[in-house]
Coordinates of C-alpha atoms in Angstrom, one line a residue:
M1441 CA -22.6 -28.1 8.4
Q1442 CA -19.3 -28.2 10.4
L1443 CA -16.5 -26.4 8.5
N1444 CA -12.9 -27.4 8.7
K1445 CA -11.4 -24.2 10.0
F1446 CA -7.8 -25.3 9.9
K1447 CA -7.2 -25.1 6.1
I1448 CA -4.0 -24.1 4.4
F1449 CA -3.0 -21.7 1.6
N1450 CA -0.4 -22.7 -1.0
D1451 CA 1.6 -19.5 -1.3
P1452 CA 4.1 -19.1 -4.2
I1453 CA 6.5 -17.3 -1.9
Y1454 CA 6.4 -19.3 1.4
G1455 CA 4.8 -22.6 0.4
F1456 CA 2.0 -23.9 2.7
I1457 CA 0.5 -21.3 5.1
N1458 CA -1.6 -22.5 8.0
I1459 CA -4.6 -20.6 9.4
P1460 CA -3.6 -20.4 13.1
S1461 CA -7.1 -20.3 14.8
E1462 CA -10.8 -20.6 14.2
L1463 CA -11.3 -16.9 14.9
I1464 CA -8.7 -15.9 12.2
F1465 CA -10.5 -18.4 9.8
D1466 CA -13.8 -16.6 10.4
I1467 CA -12.2 -13.2 9.8
I1468 CA -10.6 -14.3 6.5
E1469 CA -14.0 -15.7 5.5
H1470 CA -15.7 -12.4 6.2
P1471 CA -16.9 -10.3 3.1
Y1472 CA -14.8 -7.3 4.3
F1473 CA -11.6 -9.4 4.1
Q1474 CA -12.6 -11.3 0.9
R1475 CA -13.0 -7.9 -0.8
L1476 CA -9.1 -7.7 -0.7
R1477 CA -9.1 -10.3 -3.4
R1478 CA -10.4 -7.6 -5.7
I1479 CA -7.9 -4.8 -4.6
S1480 CA -4.6 -4.9 -6.6
Q1481 CA -1.5 -4.7 -4.4
M1482 CA 0.4 -2.4 -6.8
G1483 CA -2.1 -0.2 -8.6
L1484 CA -1.4 -0.2 -12.3
S1485 CA 2.2 -1.5 -12.1
S1486 CA 1.1 -4.4 -14.3
Y1487 CA 1.2 -1.9 -17.2
V1488 CA 5.0 -2.1 -16.7
Y1489 CA 5.5 -5.6 -15.1
P1490 CA 2.8 -7.9 -16.5
G1491 CA 3.1 -10.4 -13.6
A1492 CA 2.2 -7.8 -11.0
H1493 CA -1.5 -8.8 -10.7
H1494 CA -1.3 -9.9 -7.0
T1495 CA -3.7 -8.5 -4.5
R1496 CA -3.9 -7.2 -1.0
F1497 CA -5.5 -10.5 0.0
E1498 CA -2.3 -12.4 -0.7
H1499 CA -0.1 -9.8 0.9
A1500 CA -2.2 -9.9 4.1
I1501 CA -2.0 -13.7 4.3
G1502 CA 1.7 -13.6 3.7
A1503 CA 2.3 -11.0 6.4
M1504 CA 0.2 -13.0 8.8
H1505 CA 2.5 -16.0 8.0
L1506 CA 5.6 -14.0 8.7
M1507 CA 4.2 -12.7 11.9
D1508 CA 3.4 -16.2 13.0
K1509 CA 7.1 -17.2 12.4
T1510 CA 8.3 -14.1 14.2
I1511 CA 6.3 -14.8 17.3
T1512 CA 7.7 -18.4 17.4
I1513 CA 11.3 -17.1 17.1
L1514 CA 10.8 -14.4 19.8
K1515 CA 9.2 -16.9 22.2
N1516 CA 12.1 -19.3 21.6
K1517 CA 14.4 -16.5 22.8
A1518 CA 12.5 -16.3 26.0
I1519 CA 10.5 -13.2 25.0
A1520 CA 7.1 -13.6 26.8
I1521 CA 4.2 -13.3 24.5
S1522 CA 0.8 -14.6 25.8
K1523 CA -1.7 -16.5 23.7
E1524 CA -4.0 -13.5 23.7
E1525 CA -1.1 -11.2 22.5
E1526 CA -0.1 -13.8 19.9
E1527 CA -3.6 -14.0 18.3
A1528 CA -4.0 -10.2 18.5
L1529 CA -0.7 -9.7 16.6
L1530 CA -1.9 -12.1 13.9
I1531 CA -5.2 -10.4 13.6
A1532 CA -3.7 -6.9 13.6
I1533 CA -1.3 -7.7 10.7
L1534 CA -3.9 -9.6 8.8
L1535 CA -6.2 -6.5 8.8
H1536 CA -3.6 -3.8 8.6
D1537 CA -4.5 -3.1 4.9
I1538 CA -8.2 -3.7 5.0
G1539 CA -8.9 0.0 4.6
H1540 CA -7.4 0.2 1.1
G1541 CA -9.7 1.3 -1.7
P1542 CA -9.6 0.4 -5.4
F1543 CA -6.0 0.1 -6.8
S1544 CA -4.6 0.6 -3.3
H1545 CA -2.5 3.8 -3.0
T1546 CA -3.4 5.0 -6.5
L1547 CA -6.8 6.3 -5.6
E1548 CA -6.2 6.8 -1.9
H1549 CA -7.0 10.5 -2.0
S1550 CA -9.5 10.4 -4.9
L1551 CA -12.6 8.6 -3.7
V1552 CA -12.2 9.4 0.0
T1553 CA -10.1 12.6 0.6
S1554 CA -10.8 13.3 4.3
I1555 CA -9.2 10.2 5.8
K1556 CA -6.2 7.9 5.4
H1557 CA -6.5 4.2 4.6
E1558 CA -4.9 3.3 8.0
D1559 CA -7.8 5.1 9.7
I1560 CA -10.3 3.3 7.5
S1561 CA -8.7 0.1 8.5
I1562 CA -9.4 1.0 12.2
I1563 CA -13.0 1.6 11.4
F1564 CA -13.2 -1.8 9.7
M1565 CA -11.6 -3.4 12.6
E1566 CA -13.9 -1.8 15.1
K1567 CA -16.9 -2.9 13.1
L1568 CA -15.6 -6.5 13.0
N1569 CA -14.9 -6.3 16.7
Y1570 CA -18.5 -5.5 17.3
E1571 CA -19.6 -8.5 15.1
F1572 CA -17.1 -10.8 16.8
Q1573 CA -18.2 -9.7 20.3
G1574 CA -15.1 -7.9 21.4
K1575 CA -12.5 -10.5 20.3
L1576 CA -10.5 -8.0 18.3
S1577 CA -10.1 -5.4 21.1
L1578 CA -6.5 -6.2 21.9
A1579 CA -5.6 -6.4 18.2
I1580 CA -7.0 -2.9 17.8
K1581 CA -5.1 -1.6 20.8
I1582 CA -1.8 -3.0 19.5
F1583 CA -2.5 -1.7 16.0
K1584 CA -3.1 1.8 17.3
G1585 CA 0.0 1.7 19.4
N1586 CA -1.9 2.1 22.6
Y1587 CA -0.8 -1.2 24.2
H1588 CA 1.8 -1.0 26.9
R1589 CA 4.2 -3.3 25.1
K1590 CA 5.8 -1.1 22.5
F1591 CA 7.6 -3.8 20.5
L1592 CA 4.3 -5.5 19.6
H1593 CA 3.3 -2.4 17.6
Q1594 CA 6.8 -2.1 16.1
L1595 CA 6.2 -5.6 14.5
I1596 CA 3.2 -4.1 12.7
S1597 CA 4.4 -0.6 12.0
S1598 CA 8.0 0.4 12.0
Q1599 CA 11.0 0.7 9.6
L1600 CA 11.5 -3.0 9.8
D1601 CA 8.0 -4.3 10.3
V1602 CA 6.4 -7.6 9.0
D1603 CA 4.4 -5.6 6.5
R1604 CA 7.5 -4.5 4.7
L1605 CA 9.2 -7.8 5.0
D1606 CA 6.3 -9.4 3.0
Y1607 CA 5.5 -6.7 0.4
L1608 CA 9.2 -6.2 -0.7
K1609 CA 9.7 -9.9 -1.2
R1610 CA 6.2 -10.4 -2.8
D1611 CA 6.4 -7.4 -5.1
S1612 CA 9.9 -8.4 -6.2
F1613 CA 8.6 -11.9 -7.0
Y1614 CA 5.6 -10.9 -9.0
T1615 CA 7.4 -8.1 -10.9
G1616 CA 10.5 -10.2 -11.6
V1617 CA 12.7 -7.3 -10.2
T1618 CA 15.2 -9.5 -8.4
E1619 CA 17.0 -6.4 -7.0
G1620 CA 14.1 -6.2 -4.4
N1621 CA 14.4 -9.8 -3.2
I1622 CA 15.2 -9.9 0.5
N1623 CA 15.9 -12.7 2.9
S1624 CA 12.9 -12.0 5.2
E1625 CA 13.3 -15.3 7.1
R1626 CA 17.0 -14.5 7.9
I1627 CA 15.9 -11.0 9.2
I1628 CA 13.1 -12.5 11.3
S1629 CA 15.5 -15.1 12.8
M1630 CA 17.8 -12.2 14.0
L1631 CA 15.0 -10.2 15.8
T1632 CA 14.9 -9.9 19.5
V1633 CA 13.6 -7.5 22.2
V1634 CA 15.6 -5.3 24.5
D1635 CA 13.9 -2.8 26.9
D1636 CA 10.6 -3.3 25.1
N1637 CA 12.1 -2.3 21.8
L1638 CA 12.6 -4.5 18.7
V1639 CA 16.3 -4.9 17.8
V1640 CA 18.3 -6.9 15.4
E1641 CA 21.2 -9.1 16.5
E1642 CA 24.6 -8.2 15.2
K1643 CA 24.7 -11.3 12.9
G1644 CA 21.7 -9.9 11.0
I1645 CA 23.2 -6.5 10.0
Y1646 CA 24.1 -7.5 6.4
S1647 CA 20.6 -8.8 5.8
V1648 CA 19.2 -5.5 7.1
E1649 CA 21.5 -3.5 4.9
K1650 CA 20.3 -5.5 1.9
F1651 CA 16.7 -4.8 3.0
I1652 CA 17.3 -1.0 3.0
V1653 CA 19.1 -1.1 -0.4
A1654 CA 16.3 -3.3 -1.8
R1655 CA 13.7 -0.9 -0.6
R1656 CA 15.4 2.0 -2.3
L1657 CA 15.8 0.1 -5.6
M1658 CA 12.2 -1.1 -5.6
Y1659 CA 11.0 2.5 -5.2
W1660 CA 13.0 3.7 -8.2
M1661 CA 12.4 0.6 -10.4
V1662 CA 8.9 -0.3 -9.5
Y1663 CA 6.8 1.9 -7.2
L1664 CA 8.0 5.1 -8.8
H1665 CA 8.5 3.8 -12.3
K1666 CA 7.5 6.6 -14.7
T1667 CA 5.0 4.5 -16.8
S1668 CA 3.0 3.3 -13.8
L1669 CA 3.3 6.7 -12.3
V1670 CA 1.6 8.4 -15.3
A1671 CA -1.0 5.7 -15.5
D1672 CA -1.8 6.3 -11.8
Y1673 CA -2.1 10.0 -12.4
L1674 CA -4.5 9.5 -15.4
L1675 CA -6.7 7.3 -13.3
V1676 CA -6.9 10.0 -10.6
K1677 CA -7.8 12.6 -13.4
I1678 CA -10.5 10.3 -14.7
L1679 CA -12.3 10.2 -11.4
K1680 CA -11.8 14.0 -10.9
R1681 CA -13.5 14.6 -14.3
A1682 CA -16.3 12.1 -13.6
K1683 CA -16.9 13.8 -10.2
S1684 CA -17.0 17.3 -11.9
L1685 CA -19.5 16.1 -14.6
I1686 CA -21.7 14.4 -12.0
L1687 CA -21.8 17.4 -9.8
N1688 CA -22.8 19.5 -12.8
G1689 CA -25.8 17.2 -13.5
T1690 CA -24.3 14.7 -16.0
I1691 CA -25.5 11.2 -15.5
L1692 CA -22.7 8.7 -15.7
P1693 CA -23.3 5.0 -15.5
C1694 CA -21.4 3.3 -12.7
S1695 CA -22.0 1.0 -9.7
K1696 CA -24.0 2.4 -6.8
P1697 CA -21.0 2.5 -4.4
L1698 CA -18.8 4.3 -6.9
K1699 CA -21.6 6.8 -7.6
F1700 CA -22.0 7.4 -3.9
F1701 CA -18.3 8.6 -3.5
L1702 CA -18.3 10.5 -6.8
E1703 CA -21.4 12.5 -5.6
A1704 CA -20.0 12.9 -2.0
D1705 CA -18.6 16.1 -0.6
E1706 CA -14.8 16.1 -0.4
N1707 CA -15.0 17.0 3.3
M1708 CA -17.6 14.4 4.3
K1709 CA -17.0 12.7 7.6
F1710 CA -16.2 9.0 7.1
D1711 CA -18.1 7.0 9.6
E1712 CA -19.8 3.6 9.8
S1713 CA -22.5 4.6 7.4
K1714 CA -19.9 5.4 4.7
L1715 CA -18.2 2.1 5.5
N1716 CA -21.1 0.2 4.1
Y1717 CA -20.5 1.7 0.6
F1718 CA -16.7 1.6 0.9
S1719 CA -16.8 -2.2 1.7
Q1720 CA -18.6 -2.8 -1.6
I1721 CA -16.2 -0.9 -3.8
D1722 CA -13.1 -2.4 -5.5
D1723 CA -11.0 -2.4 -8.7
Y1724 CA -13.8 -3.9 -10.7
D1725 CA -16.1 -1.0 -10.0
V1726 CA -13.5 1.4 -11.5
I1727 CA -12.7 -0.8 -14.5
M1728 CA -16.4 -1.3 -15.3
A1729 CA -16.9 2.5 -15.2
L1730 CA -13.9 3.2 -17.5
K1731 CA -15.4 0.8 -20.1
E1732 CA -18.7 2.6 -19.8
W1733 CA -17.3 6.1 -19.9
R1734 CA -14.9 5.6 -22.9
G1735 CA -17.9 6.1 -25.2
N1736 CA -19.2 9.2 -23.3
E1737 CA -19.8 12.3 -25.3
D1738 CA -17.5 14.3 -23.0
F1739 CA -14.3 14.3 -25.0
I1740 CA -12.0 14.6 -21.9
L1741 CA -13.6 11.7 -20.0
S1742 CA -13.7 9.4 -23.0
S1743 CA -10.1 10.3 -24.1
L1744 CA -8.7 9.6 -20.6
C1745 CA -10.6 6.3 -20.3
T1746 CA -9.4 5.2 -23.7
S1747 CA -5.9 6.1 -22.8
I1748 CA -6.0 3.8 -19.7
L1749 CA -7.9 0.9 -21.2
D1750 CA -5.8 0.8 -24.4
R1751 CA -2.5 1.7 -22.6
K1752 CA -2.0 4.7 -24.8
L1753 CA -0.3 6.7 -22.1
P1754 CA 1.1 10.3 -22.2
K1755 CA 4.8 11.0 -22.4
I1756 CA 6.5 11.6 -19.1
I1757 CA 9.8 13.3 -18.4
I1758 CA 11.5 13.0 -15.0
Q1759 CA 14.6 15.1 -14.1
D1760 CA 16.5 16.1 -11.0
D1761 CA 15.9 19.9 -11.4
E1762 CA 12.6 21.7 -11.3
F1763 CA 11.2 22.5 -14.8
S1764 CA 11.5 26.1 -15.9
E1765 CA 8.5 28.3 -16.7
E1766 CA 9.7 28.3 -20.3
Q1767 CA 9.7 24.5 -20.5
L1768 CA 6.3 24.2 -19.0
Q1769 CA 4.9 26.9 -21.3
L1770 CA 6.2 25.0 -24.4
I1771 CA 4.5 21.8 -23.1
K1772 CA 1.2 23.6 -22.5
E1773 CA 1.2 25.0 -26.0
K1774 CA 1.4 21.5 -27.4
V1775 CA -1.7 20.5 -25.5
T1776 CA -4.4 21.8 -27.8
L1777 CA -7.2 19.6 -26.6
V1778 CA -10.5 21.4 -25.8
S1779 CA -13.6 20.1 -24.0
T1780 CA -17.0 20.0 -25.6
S1781 CA -18.1 23.1 -23.6
G1782 CA -15.4 25.1 -25.4
T1783 CA -13.5 25.7 -22.1
C1784 CA -9.8 25.0 -22.1
E1785 CA -9.2 21.9 -19.9
K1786 CA -5.5 21.3 -20.4
H1787 CA -4.9 20.4 -16.8
Y1788 CA -6.6 17.1 -17.4
F1789 CA -4.0 16.1 -20.0
T1790 CA -0.8 17.6 -18.6
D1791 CA 0.5 18.0 -15.0
T1792 CA 3.7 18.3 -13.0
G1793 CA 4.7 16.9 -9.7
I1794 CA 7.5 15.6 -7.5
I1795 CA 8.5 12.1 -6.4
K1796 CA 10.5 11.3 -3.3
N1797 CA 12.6 8.3 -2.4
Q1798 CA 14.0 8.0 1.1
A1799 CA 15.0 4.4 2.1
Y1800 CA 15.7 5.0 5.7
Y1801 CA 14.7 7.6 8.3
L1802 CA 17.0 8.6 11.1
H1803 CA 15.6 9.0 14.6
H1804 CA 12.1 7.7 13.6
D1805 CA 11.6 4.2 14.8
S1806 CA 15.2 3.6 13.7
I1807 CA 16.5 0.1 13.3
S1808 CA 18.7 -0.8 16.2
I1809 CA 21.6 -3.3 16.1
L1810 CA 22.4 -5.4 19.3
Y1811 CA 26.0 -6.3 19.8
K1812 CA 27.1 -9.4 21.8
N1813 CA 28.4 -7.1 24.6
G1814 CA 24.9 -5.6 25.0
Q1815 CA 25.7 -2.4 23.3
I1816 CA 22.9 -1.0 20.9
K1817 CA 23.6 1.2 17.9
D1818 CA 21.5 2.7 15.2
L1819 CA 21.9 0.8 11.9
T1820 CA 23.8 3.7 10.3
D1821 CA 26.4 3.8 13.1
A1822 CA 26.8 0.0 13.2
S1823 CA 27.1 -0.5 9.4
D1824 CA 30.3 -0.3 7.4
H1825 CA 28.2 0.1 4.2
M1826 CA 29.6 3.4 2.8
N1827 CA 26.3 4.5 1.1
L1828 CA 23.9 3.6 3.9
L1829 CA 24.0 7.0 5.5
A1830 CA 23.4 8.6 2.1
L1831 CA 20.1 6.6 1.9
T1832 CA 18.8 8.6 4.8
K1833 CA 18.6 11.7 2.7
P1834 CA 15.5 12.1 0.6
V1835 CA 16.1 12.1 -3.2
I1836 CA 13.5 14.4 -4.9
K1837 CA 12.9 14.3 -8.7
H1838 CA 10.5 16.5 -10.7
F1839 CA 8.2 15.2 -13.5
V1840 CA 5.9 16.5 -16.2
Y1841 CA 3.6 14.5 -18.5
Y1842 CA 1.7 15.5 -21.6
P1843 CA 0.1 13.8 -24.6
K1844 CA 2.4 12.3 -27.2
S1845 CA 2.3 14.1 -30.5

């Protein structure tokens, strides 16, 4: 049966989104990409913002749409982009997050510890390239930053890339946090290229300032919100406990792909054989396991699973200064929970850490502003926003969490 490969998506952010080519349609239809429908975009942020149930699938489609608009605008400004480069850009941004595991960043260093999700994305892309007979070769080259035209990679990965322009607007929409809403179309319309570098025309400076401030606010209000932060940590501790029990001979019911990674060595080499298991694992594997494990005889595992499933989360305290040894000792004394083996396992129920928020990085793919006279300045030099330079300094806060009494 002949399929209509020029379908459209009705996106709540941008309206109707067209699929630009038959090849992109086939990539979207592939099981590797369809798996992103089952990977939440924001981990457990829905525990704070009930509407935040959107997925990596929607984000990838939205980013592809913005890339398509960006390409059109740049070509209208006489920036030469060939048909091959155009399709490669669309494929690269479409697949930029395909390497995410369950709950996205939450479990990034829990199931697979020896490799980052960006590197897993490359392995996925190379496997797809083989299946599509080399048609993704240019996309991979641009994604890796190995293509001779630098600005093409900057569109995919930089401090003002298409990825950020979509996820800030999308996450703001689904959480209802209006402080994060940015004018992505205005920013895109102000982009151009000078000496193979992506720059923003002077008229767009205020939209970019808003983008930087929105990014800072979204991190404090959403991505680093204390409730979702402690929920994320609990989920990590659950998998750590499950892995410990399995390696000590305990049989825990779970899906075959999840079991594979729980049994795997932390330093295992992630290659194509591991990709087969990884491509089958998503949020549902983890949720199913939590529901199975909440009744387990191991008190630690069952308690942690119940805490997540019923949203009975620990208390978390965040402050500017590091916690003193006296403060931490008092907290540890409150944690009297003991495992069935009789061994004190307090570290499963209390932990400390730091969170960092830096909205803009100086001298690292910095955002450049192009003036009418041809002069180019870094955003912080061009802006009259008094606090913009302050946003280049990392703000570090300390946290501790422990069971509520």
